[in-house]
Amino acid sequence: MANRTGTAQRPNGSTQGKICQFKLVLLGESAVGKSSLVLRFVKGQFHEYQESTIGAAFLTQTVCLDDTTVKFEIWDTAGQERYHSLAPMYYRGAQAAIVVYDITNQDTFGRAKTWVKELQRQASPTIVIALAGNKQDLANKRMVEFEEAQTYADENGLLFMETSAKTAMNVNDIFLAIAKKLPKNEQATAQGGSGQGRRLAEGDTGAKAAGNCCK
Amino acid sequence: MLVVYQDVVNIVQSKFSSTEVVKCIHLNVSPVNESWNEVHRILALVECNSSYALFVFITKKPKPSSISDLSVETAIPIDSNFSCDTEPIDNCQSHIIFIVSFRNRKLQFKIEIGVESSNFASEVIWSKEVSSSNKLDFNWLGKYTCATLDQNSKKMSEMSDQCSDIPVLRHQLAHGQAASNRESILRYQLKLKEPEYTQHQEFSIFVGTWNVNGQPPSVSLRPWLSCDEEPPDVYAIGFQEIDLSKEAFLFNDTPREAEWLKYVMDGVHFKAKYKSVAVTRLVGMQLVVLVNSKHYQFVKNVSVDTVGTGLLGKMGNKGGVAVRLELHNTSLCFVNCHLAAHVEEFERRNQDYKDINARINFRKQPPSIKDHEHVYWLGDLNYRITDLNTNQVKTLLARSEMITLLKADQLNQQKERGSVLLDYTEGDITFQPTYKYDLNSDHFDTSEKARPPAWTDRILWRGDGIYQLAYRSHMDIRISDHKPVSALFRSEISVIDQSKFRRVHEDLLKKMDKLENEFLPQVMVDQTEVTFDLVKFREPQSREIIIANTGQVPAEFEFIKKLDEATFCKDWLRITPFCGTIDPGEKCDIKFEVNLERELDKVYDILVLHLKGGKDMFIIVNGDCQKSCFTSSMATLCRAQVPLLQMTEEQRKQAENMESRVLYSIPRELWLLVDHLYRHGLKTRDLFESCALSDELIRIRDWLDYGSLDPIPGSVQATAEAFLLFLSFTKDPVVPFEIHDACIAAANNYQNCRLIIQQKMTDIHRNVFLYICMFLQEMLRHSNDNGYDAKTLASLFGDILLRDPIRNSKPQANRGKANFVYNFLVNDLSSSLIPNK
Ligand SMILES: Nc1nc2c(ncn2[C@@H]2O[C@H](COP(=O)(O)OP(=O)(O)O)[C@@H](O)[C@H]2O)c(=O)[nH]1
Ligand SMILES: [Mg+2]
């Protein structure tokens, strides 16, 4: 199980609230700013030249809510089309997804919609999906209207924010909004990720272990 | 300094700069009360410009052998806030606890008693002596205390706060251990940072004790419990001998418990409401803990336990009952005891005290009395006044010579000697002895026995921030031969400031995230796309990629399966090694070897290189493939008017789709191979057993695929092997997979075998089959030369002509296949050759 709902004890033993662990995956066309959003959220940094992701990067980050602590295990996937077939490895078993597009590029919005559809069909039915219209700092070159995306998000029950990894606008907020929306009860967190989630607490059980050496 | 450890001292010294001198070290130190104490520690006393600091190192091995085995856990400045002490361990002669206190922290280490420990302790104490006079500069410590993680505590005064950072986690991560201890580390760190989010709040605590001599309650307890002006926040009231009956003793059951509880509830201070936190009893010993109801919600983790030390060392006529609880953030423990009686039994009483300490187990953290922050010890301790007879005592009392009397008090004497209640404090006794009185009077025992008066009923405490406000007896309560005693305390209870706590908590989580991310395995690969040259049948090629560990921890890598795939790579690829571990700064070469044995237009796959506990990387492997007759279908080959690689794309497509005309009854390539063997190989001994060099085979492959007027470029053995390979790898086997079972079933009847090949095989396959069998019959005519008999050939060719879809998946069927083929090697085939139309 990728999740674990533990109960931290305060020094005096009173319960402090649950620590919930969730697997979150970022999807979207390449170069829309997925890695940049993660970098901003986790390390508070931004790189003009962000190396393109060939694989699935992994980082963790904890968010404190009023009564719970949410620990995200973030999988930042490669956006290039040729790696598309591998995406299910990462979104299967994820409790949350951020589908990212670039507001200055209409095609990336179209691609985002395709991702949303794929998630709705193939991912866990309880997955929390957020749509992020990134590069909001380039609003003067905007090609995707805010209202258009908002309407689409509403129709599909998605969280939606325009973000900027460059200025940090709405970056923490979108993760926080997801954390708030995620179910914190034992049951909801216990089912979820049987897939690629990193097993922090239990140690990797090698569920991904490969087959035998090929002939 | 002990010479034995000089090598270790040198290693420890190498952690420091030259102005920082390791004065002495202590090996084999284990922290007390920690869940990760499997990690070894070393203590080191280090001096720099005449300021001293005590370093706690985490070490990989009990005796480190290199600098990388050590990491600094804590650095403690030895300044005026520093003190150290030792404490014996109950029932343990070999080890003691070495206690280091600095500012609001206390670290406890278990160390072995010996030369090393006494040397070390005296060096530390000496360094403290010489330090206290000077003005000290501890800036040099900054670099050892994870200062980068604690930007906000730069000031010297906060030096020790920095010490508490997360070295254990760092250490574990750096050594590739999963952060499974995350939660216990978080708890520990929160504990260390307690001063940052707690503040002291004063609580008044009323502790009372009374031996009721088996009397039922009959008078109000107000004069005892409500004697103070203001209501206390907490009551802890202990009784002894509430029931002296046999039933109580044998069955530990008495109606008195409820009765006394009721009298207590009626007797508590009227200015406040009280709620019961715990009531516990063993035979006649009862302990009631109440709190002012406004504090009730801040009481947590209440637990009780009782210990009998009476008859047989375990009966409940003597012993202790205890309640532990946490009030806000401070752990409290109340122990009510009734120790052994009789003047001369003081050693028995000392022993009872030790037994109670050793045997009380709250089955909660912490389980034993001594680990509580505040402990109140009350009860009928039964210590008497020695060496004075009743009259002498009474005379001294009449003369108010308390000092003389208290000197003769056994508890004071035993405590002085360290035999009991060693680190407990008792307030000054200003009241008369509370035992033994004539009932309903204030007269000391006038009976025949005339026991000398004694201070049997006492209250002591242990812990920081406890101040006694009153210690007294209550003469007005006369129903017992003892007088009740009470003490009022003002105790500092640590209270959590929720908003500060959250900030500290969040801060710690952030730091742990940062460390965790920093210590994720990281590698780089020199290429993410591997392209092979034109991939040809049975002509392996390899490429290498380099994985470099660029992170700070060993990287365990492994190529993993994609969803819904059975293996981590395709059958045409071989990866060596496909898993392994790379140390930081090291590299690993991975070899990809392609070997094509089936018909593919191109090879293409995305490999997933997974780092355990970290990211995945994708590596694309691809290459174009060259067609070969060896992997084509027989139907295609029979339609090819020119060698495969001379065909145009168009021609090949048509042949593959069986759109063009069948030109040959068997593939031309097969004919070329067999014809050569027929002419040159019939008499070759062990024709099919030699293993030809693979470039000879490659030349034959190219000779067949490109076409040539030259003679076949290889020995007859190589040709024979090419022939076997051809039959083994063509897209379709000579005998179709679907009819293998029928063939095996028919194997003992030649006519049935003939029927099968006539009815169930296409013309091309049947032709090939019979053609090969005829050739083999020809071989058998030269058995004397080539050494083959029908059985051997049938077995060899049964496997090939009826090859399994997955090689050798059903080896048990081989015999049936051989039998089937055998029929066609020993019977006349001429009738089979007639086309079946
Ligand atoms: N102006 C601007 N540039 C961005 C923003 N986010 C990412 N970028 C840039 O867009 C490029 C691609 O970003 P990257 O994070 O690699 O995208 P990914 O392929 O989706 O992971 C990089 O050059 C980033 O510096 C943003 O919010 N504003
Ligand atoms: Mg990326």
CSV table of C-alpha atoms in Angstrom, one decimal, chain A residues 4-113:
chain,number,residue,atom,x,y,z
A,4,ARG,CA,-0.6,4.8,5.5
A,5,THR,CA,-2.6,6.6,8.0
A,6,GLY,CA,-0.6,6.9,11.1
A,7,THR,CA,-1.3,8.7,14.3
A,8,ALA,CA,1.4,10.9,15.5
A,9,GLN,CA,1.7,11.4,19.2
A,10,ARG,CA,2.4,14.7,20.8
A,11,PRO,CA,5.1,14.5,23.4
A,12,ASN,CA,2.4,14.3,26.0
A,13,GLY,CA,0.8,11.5,24.1
A,14,SER,CA,-2.3,13.4,23.0
A,15,THR,CA,-3.1,12.7,19.4
A,16,GLN,CA,-1.9,15.3,17.0
A,17,GLY,CA,-3.9,14.1,14.1
A,18,LYS,CA,-3.4,11.8,11.3
A,19,ILE,CA,-0.5,11.6,8.8
A,20,CYS,CA,-1.9,10.6,5.5
A,21,GLN,CA,0.3,9.7,2.7
A,22,PHE,CA,-0.9,10.2,-0.9
A,23,LYS,CA,0.5,9.5,-4.3
A,24,LEU,CA,0.2,12.4,-6.7
A,25,VAL,CA,1.1,12.3,-10.3
A,26,LEU,CA,1.7,15.2,-12.7
A,27,LEU,CA,0.6,14.8,-16.3
A,28,GLY,CA,0.6,17.0,-19.3
A,29,GLU,CA,2.4,17.9,-22.5
A,30,SER,CA,6.1,18.2,-22.4
A,31,ALA,CA,7.4,21.7,-21.5
A,32,VAL,CA,4.2,23.0,-19.9
A,33,GLY,CA,6.0,23.3,-16.6
A,34,LYS,CA,5.3,20.1,-14.6
A,35,SER,CA,8.8,19.7,-13.3
A,36,SER,CA,8.9,23.4,-12.6
A,37,LEU,CA,5.8,23.3,-10.5
A,38,VAL,CA,7.2,20.5,-8.5
A,39,LEU,CA,10.5,22.3,-8.0
A,40,ARG,CA,8.7,25.4,-6.9
A,41,PHE,CA,6.5,23.5,-4.5
A,42,VAL,CA,9.2,21.3,-3.0
A,43,LYS,CA,12.2,23.5,-3.1
A,44,GLY,CA,10.9,26.9,-3.7
A,45,GLN,CA,13.1,27.3,-6.8
A,46,PHE,CA,12.6,28.0,-10.4
A,47,HIS,CA,15.0,27.3,-13.3
A,48,GLU,CA,14.7,29.2,-16.6
A,49,TYR,CA,16.3,26.2,-18.2
A,50,GLN,CA,14.6,23.1,-16.7
A,51,GLU,CA,16.0,19.9,-17.9
A,52,SER,CA,13.4,17.8,-19.6
A,53,THR,CA,12.2,14.8,-17.7
A,54,ILE,CA,12.9,11.4,-19.3
A,55,GLY,CA,11.3,9.0,-16.9
A,56,ALA,CA,9.4,9.8,-13.7
A,57,ALA,CA,11.0,11.9,-11.1
A,58,PHE,CA,10.1,11.4,-7.5
A,59,LEU,CA,10.0,13.8,-4.6
A,60,THR,CA,8.1,14.0,-1.3
A,61,GLN,CA,6.5,17.0,0.4
A,62,THR,CA,4.4,17.4,3.5
A,63,VAL,CA,1.5,19.8,3.9
A,64,CYS,CA,-0.1,20.5,7.2
A,65,LEU,CA,-3.8,21.0,7.4
A,66,ASP,CA,-5.8,21.9,10.4
A,67,ASP,CA,-6.2,18.5,11.8
A,68,THR,CA,-4.1,16.3,9.5
A,69,THR,CA,-0.8,16.2,7.9
A,70,VAL,CA,-0.7,15.2,4.3
A,71,LYS,CA,2.5,13.8,2.8
A,72,PHE,CA,2.6,13.8,-1.0
A,73,GLU,CA,4.7,11.4,-2.9
A,74,ILE,CA,5.0,13.2,-6.1
A,75,TRP,CA,5.7,11.5,-9.4
A,76,ASP,CA,6.5,14.0,-12.2
A,77,THR,CA,6.2,12.2,-15.5
A,78,ALA,CA,7.8,12.7,-18.9
A,79,GLY,CA,5.4,14.5,-21.1
A,80,GLN,CA,6.6,13.5,-24.5
A,81,GLU,CA,4.2,11.5,-26.5
A,82,ARG,CA,6.5,8.6,-27.0
A,83,TYR,CA,6.4,7.9,-23.3
A,84,HIS,CA,2.6,8.0,-23.2
A,85,SER,CA,2.2,4.3,-22.9
A,86,LEU,CA,4.1,4.3,-19.6
A,87,ALA,CA,1.9,6.9,-17.9
A,88,PRO,CA,-0.5,4.3,-16.4
A,89,MET,CA,2.3,2.9,-14.3
A,90,TYR,CA,2.3,6.2,-12.5
A,91,TYR,CA,-1.4,7.3,-12.4
A,92,ARG,CA,-2.6,3.8,-11.5
A,93,GLY,CA,-2.9,3.8,-7.8
A,94,ALA,CA,-2.5,7.5,-7.5
A,95,GLN,CA,-5.0,9.4,-5.3
A,96,ALA,CA,-4.4,12.7,-6.9
A,97,ALA,CA,-3.3,14.1,-10.3
A,98,ILE,CA,-2.4,17.5,-11.5
A,99,VAL,CA,-3.0,17.8,-15.2
A,100,VAL,CA,-0.9,20.8,-16.5
A,101,TYR,CA,-1.2,22.9,-19.6
A,102,ASP,CA,0.5,26.1,-20.8
A,103,ILE,CA,-1.9,29.0,-21.1
A,104,THR,CA,0.1,30.3,-24.0
A,105,ASN,CA,-0.4,27.2,-26.0
A,106,GLN,CA,-3.8,26.0,-27.1
A,107,ASP,CA,-2.6,22.5,-28.1
A,108,THR,CA,-1.4,21.8,-24.6
A,109,PHE,CA,-4.9,22.5,-23.3
A,110,GLY,CA,-6.3,20.0,-25.8
A,111,ARG,CA,-3.8,17.5,-24.6
A,112,ALA,CA,-4.7,18.2,-21.0
A,113,LYS,CA,-8.3,17.4,-21.8
